[in-house]
Amino acid sequence: MDAGSRWDAICVGAGITSLAFGAQVVKRHPGARILVIDKHGVPGGYATVFQRPKAGAAFDCSLHKLSGMGEGGNLRRIFADLGLDAELGLKVPADYFEACLPGGAIRFGNGVDAFRQALHERFPHERAGLDRFFDEVAVHGRNGYHQFQMMDGTFEPDFAQLRYAHKHLKHVTVADALAQRINDPWLREILAATGIYVGGFPEDLGYLYFLHVVYATLTQGNAYVEGASQRLSDVLAARIVAAGGHVLLGTAVRKILSDDAGKVRGVATARGDFYADRVYLNAAPHYALRTLFDDRPALAPIRRKLKNLKPSRSTTTVYLTTDAAPADLGLASTETMIFASGADASRAARAVCDGDEACERAYWRDSVMEVTNYHALNPSGGRIVCLNVLDTMAHWPERRSPAYKLKKARALNVMLERLYAAKPGLRGHVVYTEVSTPRTYERFTNNTDGAGYGAMVGTDLSGHVFHHAFPIAGVHFLSAWVAGPSYEAAFGYAEMKAKQWAA
Ligand SMILES: Cc1cc2nc3c(=O)[nH]c(=O)nc-3n(C[C@H](O)[C@H](O)[C@H](O)COP(=O)(O)OP(=O)(O)OC[C@H]3O[C@@H](n4cnc5c(N)ncnc54)[C@H](O)[C@@H]3O)c2cc1C
């Protein structure tokens, strides 16, 4: 490619939000030429697969569930608009998740009715609190879910409910809201478990936002892409290229170029400068503001504001393969949540998290561990299982140091032992393991603290509007940091930005 070439738009980063944006722009505006640049060797950001040929494994970095694939779901609509539903082999699991509690497991079928009924049966004494919770999901979760349509006037909410929600539900945490509604600490733990999808413990997340997450994952259908998230990323990248664009890999953007009038000109890379009047930043905003812009006084207020934008928790992940189908070894569900303590004990453990040992106990042993059975989602992808716990960068030493290696070994041991305690049939059948830490994630994506979920949506949202009226004209932010932490949010926000293209 010629250095110095001119494009209609440049995307910094080829994460799923950029790719979804590019594919939607070229569909709406044939002939639009988009350059997407990524420092990594494959497109997708977190929506990638990493290959381990010797282990016969291809691990999906992040996707285990696409929400919004049911009737009326945002992602279903966008996939249909793009003709992706026909092109991608989508797998819709029959189950939601299996909750493994010390007193026995509960398997939940997919969908709100199945989930609600199973909870009513297991926790009959909590019926009133459960009904209140599900009513809130149906009303306030639904409103939040349609936020993009609300903004463009295609969804009319009940404004009285909206006012009520903003006054009473927005500034309370999930932990506190559930404590007001539910007595049983195990039930609270089950209801809060989906917080792991967005990088927050119950005491981190705002309740109103959380209701929207539950609505999205519970009532709007889930699906998995055959060929995993890499296939989705590759298909989108191919759309951009077919329309005359380009996906330039293995190339880090070093600077965003702008003129003296405060208008963007393009980007600088080791392969030369590229020019466009619109530059879309898929990179994490903290990292971008620290490294990609000159030190202009106009940016100082944005930098200050960013201090209020807190990264969500990152994850520590164990990827593994087994020597037989996981279902034959006792791991039947597509997804399993393993609980170690009731809500009160877990929260208490995290409250005293002030050293390595305490953090490891709190995050790895005493908080929920999510298990994705990729083999059950897509048997042709191999006998692959993945374990996730929320974690933070703060207690991880530098990569490659002896302390880091020891810590990785401890994480592996703790997480595998939890898996074996819940599913004893797997012991002796795990043949390959690999550990990713918050540092691994940061290394590959430049995401602050390695947070694949972007910003923490807590009760204080003051940092979340940093991108409004950005002082350099033509610069837009495009990522989980502004869209929300999921593929569905990425596509939804990308759709909104693609609609604004002509403006
Ligand atoms: C363990 C885990 C499991 C998850 N599971 C799910 C799930 O099941 N369902 C779901 O909906 N969501 C899930 N998510 C969330 C989802 O993966 C993310 O929200 C989404 O992929 C983020 O996409 P993004 O485009 O915003 O950012 P990213 O994927 O972070 O993309 C940013 C890109 O920018 C590139 N970049 C950064 N700086 C530069 C630079 N200077 N020059 C060039 N390139 C640069 C990076 O290399 C990267 O490719 C999960 C996340 C994690 C971490």
Coordinates of C-alpha atoms and ligand atoms in Angstrom, one line a residue:
M1 CA 0.0 0.0 0.0
D2 CA 1.2 3.5 -0.8
A3 CA 2.3 5.5 2.2
G4 CA 0.4 8.8 2.2
S5 CA -2.7 7.4 0.6
R6 CA -6.1 9.1 1.2
W7 CA -9.2 7.3 2.6
D8 CA -12.8 8.2 3.4
A9 CA -12.2 7.1 7.0
I10 CA -9.5 5.4 9.1
C11 CA -10.2 3.1 12.0
V12 CA -7.4 2.7 14.5
G13 CA -7.8 -0.9 15.7
A14 CA -9.5 -3.8 14.0
G15 CA -11.6 -4.9 17.0
I16 CA -15.1 -6.0 16.4
T17 CA -16.6 -2.5 16.8
S18 CA -14.4 -1.1 14.0
L19 CA -15.2 -4.1 11.8
A20 CA -18.9 -3.9 12.5
F21 CA -18.8 -0.2 11.8
G22 CA -16.9 -0.6 8.5
A23 CA -19.2 -3.4 7.2
Q24 CA -22.3 -1.3 8.0
V25 CA -20.9 1.9 6.4
V26 CA -20.0 0.1 3.1
K27 CA -23.4 -1.6 3.0
R28 CA -25.1 1.8 3.4
H29 CA -22.6 3.8 1.3
P30 CA -21.2 1.6 -1.5
G31 CA -17.9 3.0 -2.6
A32 CA -16.9 4.3 0.8
R33 CA -13.2 3.4 1.2
I34 CA -12.2 2.6 4.8
L35 CA -8.7 1.8 6.1
V36 CA -8.6 -0.3 9.2
I37 CA -5.2 -0.5 10.9
D38 CA -4.3 -3.0 13.7
K39 CA -1.0 -3.7 15.4
H40 CA -1.9 -7.3 15.8
G41 CA -1.4 -9.9 13.0
V42 CA -5.1 -10.9 12.8
P43 CA -8.2 -8.8 12.7
G44 CA -10.7 -8.9 15.6
G45 CA -9.1 -7.6 18.8
Y46 CA -10.8 -9.7 21.5
A47 CA -12.9 -11.3 18.7
T48 CA -10.1 -13.5 17.6
V49 CA -9.0 -17.1 17.9
F50 CA -5.5 -18.2 18.7
Q51 CA -4.1 -21.4 17.2
R52 CA -2.2 -24.0 19.1
P53 CA -1.6 -26.6 16.3
K54 CA 0.6 -28.9 18.5
A55 CA -2.3 -29.2 21.0
G56 CA -4.7 -29.5 18.1
A57 CA -6.6 -26.5 19.6
A58 CA -8.0 -23.2 18.4
F59 CA -9.1 -21.1 21.3
D60 CA -11.7 -18.4 21.1
C61 CA -10.3 -15.4 22.9
S62 CA -13.6 -14.0 24.1
L63 CA -16.8 -15.2 22.5
H64 CA -19.0 -17.7 24.2
K65 CA -22.3 -16.0 23.7
L66 CA -23.8 -13.5 21.3
S67 CA -26.8 -11.9 22.9
G68 CA -29.6 -10.2 21.0
M69 CA -30.1 -13.1 18.5
G70 CA -33.8 -13.7 19.5
E71 CA -37.0 -12.3 18.0
G72 CA -36.7 -8.5 18.3
G73 CA -33.0 -8.7 19.3
N74 CA -30.7 -5.9 18.1
L75 CA -28.0 -8.2 16.8
R76 CA -30.5 -10.4 15.0
R77 CA -31.8 -7.3 13.1
I78 CA -28.2 -6.1 12.3
F79 CA -27.1 -9.5 11.2
A80 CA -30.2 -9.8 8.9
D81 CA -29.5 -6.3 7.4
L82 CA -26.0 -7.4 6.6
G83 CA -27.0 -10.8 5.4
L84 CA -24.7 -12.3 8.0
D85 CA -27.3 -14.8 9.4
A86 CA -27.2 -16.7 6.2
E87 CA -23.4 -16.5 5.9
L88 CA -22.5 -17.5 9.5
G89 CA -23.5 -20.8 10.9
L90 CA -25.2 -19.7 14.1
K91 CA -25.6 -22.2 16.9
V92 CA -28.3 -21.5 19.5
P93 CA -27.8 -23.5 22.7
A94 CA -30.9 -24.9 24.5
D95 CA -29.5 -24.0 27.9
Y96 CA -28.7 -20.8 29.7
F97 CA -26.3 -21.9 32.4
E98 CA -25.8 -24.5 35.1
A99 CA -25.4 -23.1 38.6
C100 CA -23.1 -25.3 40.7
L101 CA -23.8 -24.6 44.4
P102 CA -22.3 -26.6 47.3
G103 CA -25.8 -28.0 47.9
G104 CA -26.2 -29.3 44.3
A105 CA -26.5 -28.0 40.8
I106 CA -29.4 -26.3 39.0
R107 CA -29.6 -26.4 35.2
F108 CA -31.4 -23.5 33.5
G109 CA -33.0 -23.7 30.1
N110 CA -32.5 -20.8 27.7
G111 CA -35.0 -17.9 28.0
V112 CA -36.6 -15.9 30.8
D113 CA -39.5 -18.3 31.5
A114 CA -37.3 -21.3 31.9
F115 CA -34.9 -19.4 34.2
R116 CA -37.7 -17.9 36.3
Q117 CA -39.5 -21.2 36.7
A118 CA -36.4 -23.1 37.8
L119 CA -35.7 -20.4 40.4
H120 CA -39.3 -20.4 41.7
E121 CA -39.0 -24.1 42.2
R122 CA -35.7 -24.0 44.0
F123 CA -36.3 -20.9 46.0
P124 CA -40.1 -20.9 46.7
H125 CA -39.7 -18.7 49.8
E126 CA -38.3 -15.9 47.6
R127 CA -41.2 -15.7 45.2
A128 CA -42.0 -12.0 45.9
G129 CA -38.4 -10.8 45.5
L130 CA -38.0 -12.9 42.3
D131 CA -41.2 -11.5 40.8
R132 CA -40.0 -8.0 41.5
F133 CA -36.6 -8.7 39.9
F134 CA -38.1 -10.2 36.8
D135 CA -40.6 -7.3 36.5
E136 CA -37.8 -4.8 36.7
V137 CA -35.9 -6.8 34.0
A138 CA -39.0 -6.7 31.8
V139 CA -39.6 -3.0 32.1
H140 CA -36.3 -1.2 32.9
G141 CA -34.0 -3.8 31.3
R142 CA -36.1 -3.5 28.2
N143 CA -35.8 0.3 28.1
G144 CA -32.1 0.2 28.6
Y145 CA -31.8 -2.5 25.9
H146 CA -33.4 -0.2 23.4
Q147 CA -31.2 2.8 24.2
F148 CA -29.9 3.4 20.7
Q149 CA -33.4 3.2 19.2
M150 CA -34.5 5.6 22.0
M151 CA -31.9 8.1 20.8
D152 CA -32.9 8.0 17.2
G153 CA -36.6 8.1 18.0
T154 CA -37.6 4.6 16.8
F155 CA -38.4 3.3 20.4
E156 CA -40.8 5.2 22.7
P157 CA -40.3 4.2 26.3
D158 CA -42.7 4.8 29.1
F159 CA -41.3 8.1 30.4
A160 CA -42.8 7.7 33.9
Q161 CA -40.9 4.4 34.3
L162 CA -37.8 6.0 32.9
R163 CA -37.9 8.8 35.4
Y164 CA -38.5 6.2 38.2
A165 CA -35.6 4.1 37.1
H166 CA -33.2 7.0 36.9
K167 CA -34.2 8.2 40.4
H168 CA -34.3 4.8 42.2
L169 CA -32.3 2.2 40.3
K170 CA -29.4 4.0 38.6
H171 CA -27.4 4.9 41.7
V172 CA -27.7 1.7 43.6
T173 CA -25.3 -1.2 43.1
V174 CA -26.4 -4.7 42.1
A175 CA -25.3 -6.0 45.5
D176 CA -27.4 -3.5 47.4
A177 CA -30.5 -3.8 45.1
L178 CA -30.5 -7.6 45.4
A179 CA -30.0 -7.4 49.1
Q180 CA -33.2 -5.3 49.3
R181 CA -35.2 -7.8 47.3
I182 CA -33.8 -11.2 48.1
N183 CA -32.8 -12.8 51.4
D184 CA -31.1 -16.0 50.3
P185 CA -27.4 -15.3 49.6
W186 CA -27.1 -18.1 47.1
L187 CA -30.0 -16.8 45.1
R188 CA -28.5 -13.4 45.1
E189 CA -25.2 -14.9 43.9
I190 CA -27.1 -16.7 41.0
L191 CA -28.9 -13.6 39.9
A192 CA -25.8 -11.5 40.0
A193 CA -23.6 -14.1 38.2
T194 CA -24.2 -12.5 34.7
G195 CA -22.2 -9.5 36.0
I196 CA -19.1 -11.5 34.9
Y197 CA -20.2 -10.9 31.3
V198 CA -19.5 -7.2 31.7
G199 CA -16.5 -7.3 34.0
G200 CA -18.1 -6.4 37.3
F201 CA -18.8 -7.9 40.7
P202 CA -22.2 -7.1 42.3
E203 CA -20.7 -4.4 44.4
D204 CA -19.2 -2.7 41.3
L205 CA -22.1 -2.6 38.9
G206 CA -25.0 -0.2 38.7
Y207 CA -28.4 -2.0 39.1
L208 CA -30.2 -0.2 36.2
Y209 CA -27.5 -1.0 33.7
F210 CA -27.3 -4.6 35.0
L211 CA -31.0 -5.1 34.4
H212 CA -30.4 -4.3 30.8
V213 CA -27.6 -6.8 30.6
V214 CA -29.9 -9.5 32.1
Y215 CA -32.6 -8.5 29.6
A216 CA -30.1 -8.8 26.7
T217 CA -28.7 -12.2 27.7
L218 CA -31.9 -13.7 29.0
T219 CA -34.8 -12.6 26.8
Q220 CA -33.2 -11.9 23.5
G221 CA -31.6 -15.3 22.6
N222 CA -28.0 -16.4 22.6
A223 CA -26.0 -17.8 19.8
Y224 CA -22.5 -18.9 18.9
V225 CA -20.8 -18.5 15.6
E226 CA -19.5 -21.7 13.9
G227 CA -15.8 -21.1 13.4
A228 CA -15.8 -18.9 16.5
S229 CA -15.4 -15.2 16.7
Q230 CA -12.5 -15.1 14.2
R231 CA -14.9 -16.2 11.5
L232 CA -17.2 -13.3 12.3
S233 CA -14.2 -10.8 12.3
D234 CA -12.9 -12.3 9.0
V235 CA -16.3 -12.1 7.3
L236 CA -16.7 -8.4 8.3
A237 CA -13.1 -7.5 7.3
A238 CA -13.7 -9.2 3.9
R239 CA -16.8 -6.9 3.4
I240 CA -14.7 -3.8 4.0
V241 CA -12.0 -5.0 1.6
A242 CA -14.5 -6.0 -1.1
A243 CA -15.8 -2.5 -1.1
G244 CA -12.4 -1.0 -1.8
G245 CA -11.1 -0.7 1.7
H246 CA -8.1 -2.2 3.3
V247 CA -7.3 -4.0 6.6
L248 CA -3.7 -3.2 7.4
L249 CA -2.3 -5.7 10.0
G250 CA 0.9 -5.8 12.0
T251 CA 1.0 -2.0 12.1
A252 CA 0.7 0.1 15.2
V253 CA -0.7 3.6 14.9
R254 CA 1.7 6.0 16.6
K255 CA 0.0 9.4 16.3
I256 CA -3.3 10.9 15.3
L257 CA -2.5 13.8 13.0
S258 CA -4.5 17.1 13.2
D259 CA -4.1 20.6 11.8
D260 CA -3.8 23.9 13.6
A261 CA -7.6 24.5 13.3
G262 CA -8.2 21.5 15.4
K263 CA -9.4 19.2 12.6
V264 CA -8.1 15.6 12.2
R265 CA -5.9 14.9 9.1
G266 CA -5.1 11.2 9.5
V267 CA -2.7 8.9 11.3
A268 CA 1.1 8.2 11.5
T269 CA 2.5 4.7 11.5
A270 CA 5.9 3.0 10.8
R271 CA 4.6 2.4 7.3
G272 CA 4.0 6.0 6.7
D273 CA 1.2 8.5 7.2
F274 CA -2.4 7.9 6.0
Y275 CA -5.0 10.6 5.5
A276 CA -8.7 10.9 6.1
D277 CA -11.2 13.6 7.4
R278 CA -12.6 11.0 9.8
V279 CA -10.6 8.9 12.2
Y280 CA -12.4 6.3 14.4
L281 CA -10.6 5.2 17.5
N282 CA -11.1 1.6 18.5
A283 CA -8.2 1.8 21.0
A284 CA -8.9 2.2 24.7
P285 CA -9.4 5.9 25.5
H286 CA -6.9 6.1 28.4
Y287 CA -4.2 4.6 26.2
A288 CA -5.2 6.7 23.2
L289 CA -5.1 10.0 25.1
R290 CA -1.8 9.1 26.8
T291 CA 0.0 8.0 23.6
L292 CA -1.7 8.9 20.3
F293 CA -2.2 12.7 20.6
D294 CA 0.1 15.6 20.8
D295 CA 0.0 17.5 24.1
R296 CA -2.6 20.1 23.0
P297 CA -4.1 22.3 25.7
A298 CA -7.5 21.7 24.2
L299 CA -7.3 18.0 25.3
A300 CA -6.5 18.8 29.0
P301 CA -10.2 18.8 30.1
I302 CA -10.8 15.4 28.3
R303 CA -7.8 13.9 30.1
R304 CA -9.1 15.2 33.4
K305 CA -12.5 13.8 32.7
L306 CA -11.1 10.4 31.8
K307 CA -10.0 9.9 35.3
N308 CA -13.6 9.3 36.2
L309 CA -13.9 6.5 33.5
K310 CA -12.9 3.4 35.5
P311 CA -11.9 0.3 33.6
S312 CA -14.1 -2.7 34.3
R313 CA -12.4 -5.7 35.8
S314 CA -10.2 -7.8 33.6
T315 CA -10.2 -11.6 33.6
T316 CA -7.8 -14.5 34.3
T317 CA -8.7 -17.3 31.9
V318 CA -7.7 -20.9 31.7
Y319 CA -8.0 -22.5 28.3
L320 CA -7.9 -26.3 28.2
T321 CA -8.5 -29.3 26.1
T322 CA -9.7 -32.7 27.2
D323 CA -9.1 -36.2 25.9
A324 CA -12.8 -37.0 25.6
A325 CA -16.0 -35.0 24.9
P326 CA -16.5 -32.8 28.0
A327 CA -20.2 -33.9 28.2
D328 CA -19.0 -37.5 28.6
L329 CA -16.8 -36.4 31.5
G330 CA -19.7 -34.7 33.3
L331 CA -19.7 -31.2 31.8
A332 CA -22.9 -31.2 29.9
S333 CA -24.0 -27.6 29.9
T334 CA -22.7 -25.0 27.4
E335 CA -22.0 -22.8 30.3
T336 CA -21.5 -23.5 34.0
M337 CA -21.2 -21.0 36.9
I338 CA -19.3 -22.4 39.8
F339 CA -20.0 -20.7 43.1
A340 CA -17.7 -21.0 46.1
S341 CA -19.5 -18.9 48.7
G342 CA -22.9 -17.2 49.2
A343 CA -23.1 -13.6 48.2
D344 CA -22.3 -12.2 51.6
A345 CA -19.1 -14.3 52.1
S346 CA -17.9 -13.5 48.5
R347 CA -18.4 -9.9 49.1
A348 CA -16.7 -10.0 52.5
A349 CA -13.7 -11.8 50.9
R350 CA -13.4 -9.1 48.2
A351 CA -13.7 -6.3 50.8
V352 CA -10.4 -7.2 52.4
C353 CA -8.5 -7.6 49.2
D354 CA -5.3 -5.7 50.1
G355 CA -2.5 -8.1 49.2
D356 CA -1.6 -10.8 46.8
E357 CA -2.8 -13.7 48.9
A358 CA -6.1 -12.0 49.8
C359 CA -6.8 -11.0 46.2
E360 CA -6.1 -14.5 44.9
R361 CA -8.4 -15.9 47.5
A362 CA -11.1 -13.4 46.8
Y363 CA -11.0 -13.3 43.0
W364 CA -10.0 -16.9 42.2
R365 CA -11.5 -19.0 45.0
D366 CA -14.4 -17.1 46.5
S367 CA -16.0 -15.4 43.5
V368 CA -18.0 -17.1 40.7
M369 CA -16.0 -19.0 38.1
E370 CA -17.5 -19.2 34.7
V371 CA -16.9 -22.3 32.5
T372 CA -17.6 -22.3 28.8
N373 CA -18.0 -25.7 27.2
Y374 CA -17.0 -24.8 23.6
H375 CA -17.3 -28.4 22.6
A376 CA -21.0 -28.3 23.4
L377 CA -21.4 -25.1 21.4
N378 CA -19.6 -26.4 18.4
P379 CA -18.3 -30.0 18.5
S380 CA -16.3 -29.5 15.2
G381 CA -14.1 -26.9 17.1
G382 CA -12.4 -29.5 19.2
R383 CA -12.7 -30.6 22.9
I384 CA -12.2 -27.1 24.3
V385 CA -13.3 -25.7 27.6
C386 CA -12.5 -22.3 29.1
L387 CA -12.5 -21.1 32.7
N388 CA -12.9 -17.4 33.6
V389 CA -12.7 -15.4 36.8
L390 CA -12.7 -11.6 37.1
D391 CA -9.4 -10.2 38.2
T392 CA -7.5 -6.9 38.3
M393 CA -4.1 -6.0 37.0
A394 CA -3.0 -4.5 40.3
H395 CA -1.7 -7.6 41.9
W396 CA -0.1 -9.1 38.8
P397 CA 3.7 -8.7 38.6
E398 CA 5.5 -7.8 35.3
R399 CA 5.2 -10.4 32.5
R400 CA 8.0 -12.9 32.2
S401 CA 9.3 -12.3 35.8
P402 CA 9.7 -15.4 38.0
A403 CA 6.9 -14.0 40.3
Y404 CA 4.5 -13.7 37.3
K405 CA 5.2 -17.3 36.2
L406 CA 4.6 -18.6 39.8
K407 CA 1.4 -16.6 40.0
K408 CA 0.1 -18.1 36.7
A409 CA 0.9 -21.6 38.0
R410 CA -1.1 -20.8 41.2
A411 CA -4.1 -19.5 39.2
L412 CA -4.1 -22.6 37.0
N413 CA -4.0 -24.9 40.0
V414 CA -6.8 -23.0 41.9
M415 CA -9.1 -22.8 38.9
L416 CA -8.6 -26.4 37.8
E417 CA -9.2 -27.7 41.4
R418 CA -12.5 -25.7 41.5
L419 CA -13.5 -27.3 38.2
Y420 CA -12.6 -30.8 39.4
A421 CA -14.5 -30.3 42.7
A422 CA -17.7 -29.3 40.8
K423 CA -17.1 -31.8 37.9
P424 CA -15.0 -34.7 39.3
G425 CA -15.2 -36.7 36.0
L426 CA -12.9 -34.2 34.3
R427 CA -9.9 -35.0 36.6
G428 CA -7.2 -36.9 34.7
H429 CA -8.7 -35.9 31.4
V430 CA -7.3 -32.4 30.9
V431 CA -4.5 -32.8 28.5
Y432 CA -3.5 -29.2 27.6
T433 CA -3.8 -25.9 29.6
E434 CA -2.9 -22.3 29.0
V435 CA -3.4 -19.2 31.2
S436 CA -4.2 -15.7 30.1
T437 CA -3.9 -12.9 32.6
P438 CA -4.9 -9.2 32.6
R439 CA -1.3 -8.5 31.5
T440 CA -1.7 -10.9 28.5
Y441 CA -4.9 -9.1 27.4
E442 CA -3.3 -5.7 27.7
R443 CA -0.3 -6.7 25.7
F444 CA -2.4 -7.8 22.8
T445 CA -5.0 -5.1 22.7
N446 CA -3.6 -2.0 24.5
N447 CA -6.8 -2.1 26.6
T448 CA -6.2 -0.3 30.0
D449 CA -5.9 -2.9 32.7
G450 CA -6.6 -5.5 30.0
A451 CA -10.3 -4.8 30.4
G452 CA -12.0 -6.4 27.4
Y453 CA -15.3 -5.1 28.7
G454 CA -14.2 -1.5 28.5
A455 CA -15.5 0.9 31.1
M456 CA -17.1 -0.2 34.4
V457 CA -20.7 0.7 34.3
G458 CA -21.1 1.5 38.0
T459 CA -23.4 4.0 39.8
D460 CA -21.3 7.0 39.0
L461 CA -21.4 7.6 35.2
S462 CA -19.7 10.9 35.2
G463 CA -16.7 9.7 33.2
H464 CA -18.8 8.1 30.4
V465 CA -19.4 11.1 28.3
F466 CA -15.7 12.0 27.6
H467 CA -16.2 11.5 23.9
H468 CA -19.0 14.0 23.4
A469 CA -17.8 17.1 21.5
F470 CA -14.2 15.9 21.3
P471 CA -12.0 18.9 20.7
I472 CA -10.4 17.6 17.5
A473 CA -13.1 17.6 14.8
G474 CA -13.4 14.4 12.9
V475 CA -12.2 12.1 15.7
H476 CA -14.8 9.6 16.9
F477 CA -14.5 6.9 19.6
L478 CA -15.7 3.4 18.6
S479 CA -15.2 0.7 21.1
A480 CA -16.5 -1.2 24.1
W481 CA -15.3 1.8 26.1
V482 CA -18.2 3.9 24.7
A483 CA -20.5 1.3 23.3
G484 CA -20.7 -1.1 26.2
P485 CA -19.1 -4.4 26.8
S486 CA -20.3 -7.0 24.3
Y487 CA -20.5 -7.9 20.6
E488 CA -24.2 -6.8 20.6
A489 CA -23.3 -3.4 22.0
A490 CA -20.4 -3.1 19.6
F491 CA -22.7 -3.8 16.6
G492 CA -25.4 -1.5 18.0
Y493 CA -23.1 1.5 18.5
A494 CA -21.4 0.8 15.2
E495 CA -24.9 0.9 13.6
M496 CA -25.6 4.3 15.2
K497 CA -22.3 5.7 14.0
A498 CA -22.8 4.3 10.5
K499 CA -26.2 6.1 10.4
Q500 CA -24.3 9.3 11.2
W501 CA -21.9 8.8 8.3
A502 CA -23.7 11.1 5.9
A503 CA -24.0 13.9 8.4
Ligands
LIG1 C1 -12.8 -13.3 28.5 C2 -13.8 -12.5 27.8 C3 -15.0 -13.1 27.4 C4 -16.0 -12.3 26.7 N1 -17.1 -13.0 26.3 C5 -18.0 -12.3 25.6 C6 -19.2 -12.9 25.1 O1 -19.4 -14.1 25.3 N2 -20.1 -12.2 24.5 C7 -20.0 -10.9 24.3 O2 -20.9 -10.3 23.7 N3 -18.9 -10.2 24.7 C8 -17.9 -10.9 25.3 N4 -16.8 -10.2 25.8 C9 -16.6 -8.8 25.5 C10 -16.2 -8.6 24.0 O3 -15.2 -9.5 23.6 C11 -15.6 -7.1 23.9 O4 -16.5 -6.2 24.5 C12 -15.4 -6.7 22.5 O5 -14.7 -7.7 21.8 C13 -14.5 -5.4 22.5 O6 -14.3 -5.0 21.1 P1 -13.7 -3.6 20.8 O7 -13.7 -3.6 19.3 O8 -14.4 -2.6 21.5 O9 -12.2 -3.6 21.3 P2 -11.0 -4.5 21.2 O10 -11.3 -5.9 20.9 O11 -10.1 -4.3 22.4 O12 -10.2 -4.0 19.9 C14 -9.3 -2.9 19.9 C15 -8.3 -3.1 18.8 O13 -7.5 -2.0 18.7 C16 -6.1 -2.4 18.4 N5 -5.2 -1.3 18.8 C17 -5.1 -0.7 20.0 N6 -4.2 0.3 19.9 C18 -3.7 0.3 18.6 C19 -2.8 1.1 17.9 N7 -2.1 2.0 18.5 N8 -2.5 0.8 16.6 C20 -3.2 -0.2 16.0 N9 -4.1 -1.0 16.6 C21 -4.4 -0.7 17.9 C22 -6.0 -3.6 19.3 O14 -4.9 -4.5 18.8 C23 -7.3 -4.3 19.1 O15 -7.3 -5.2 18.0 C24 -15.8 -10.9 26.4 C25 -14.6 -10.3 26.8 C26 -13.6 -11.1 27.5 C27 -12.3 -10.4 27.9

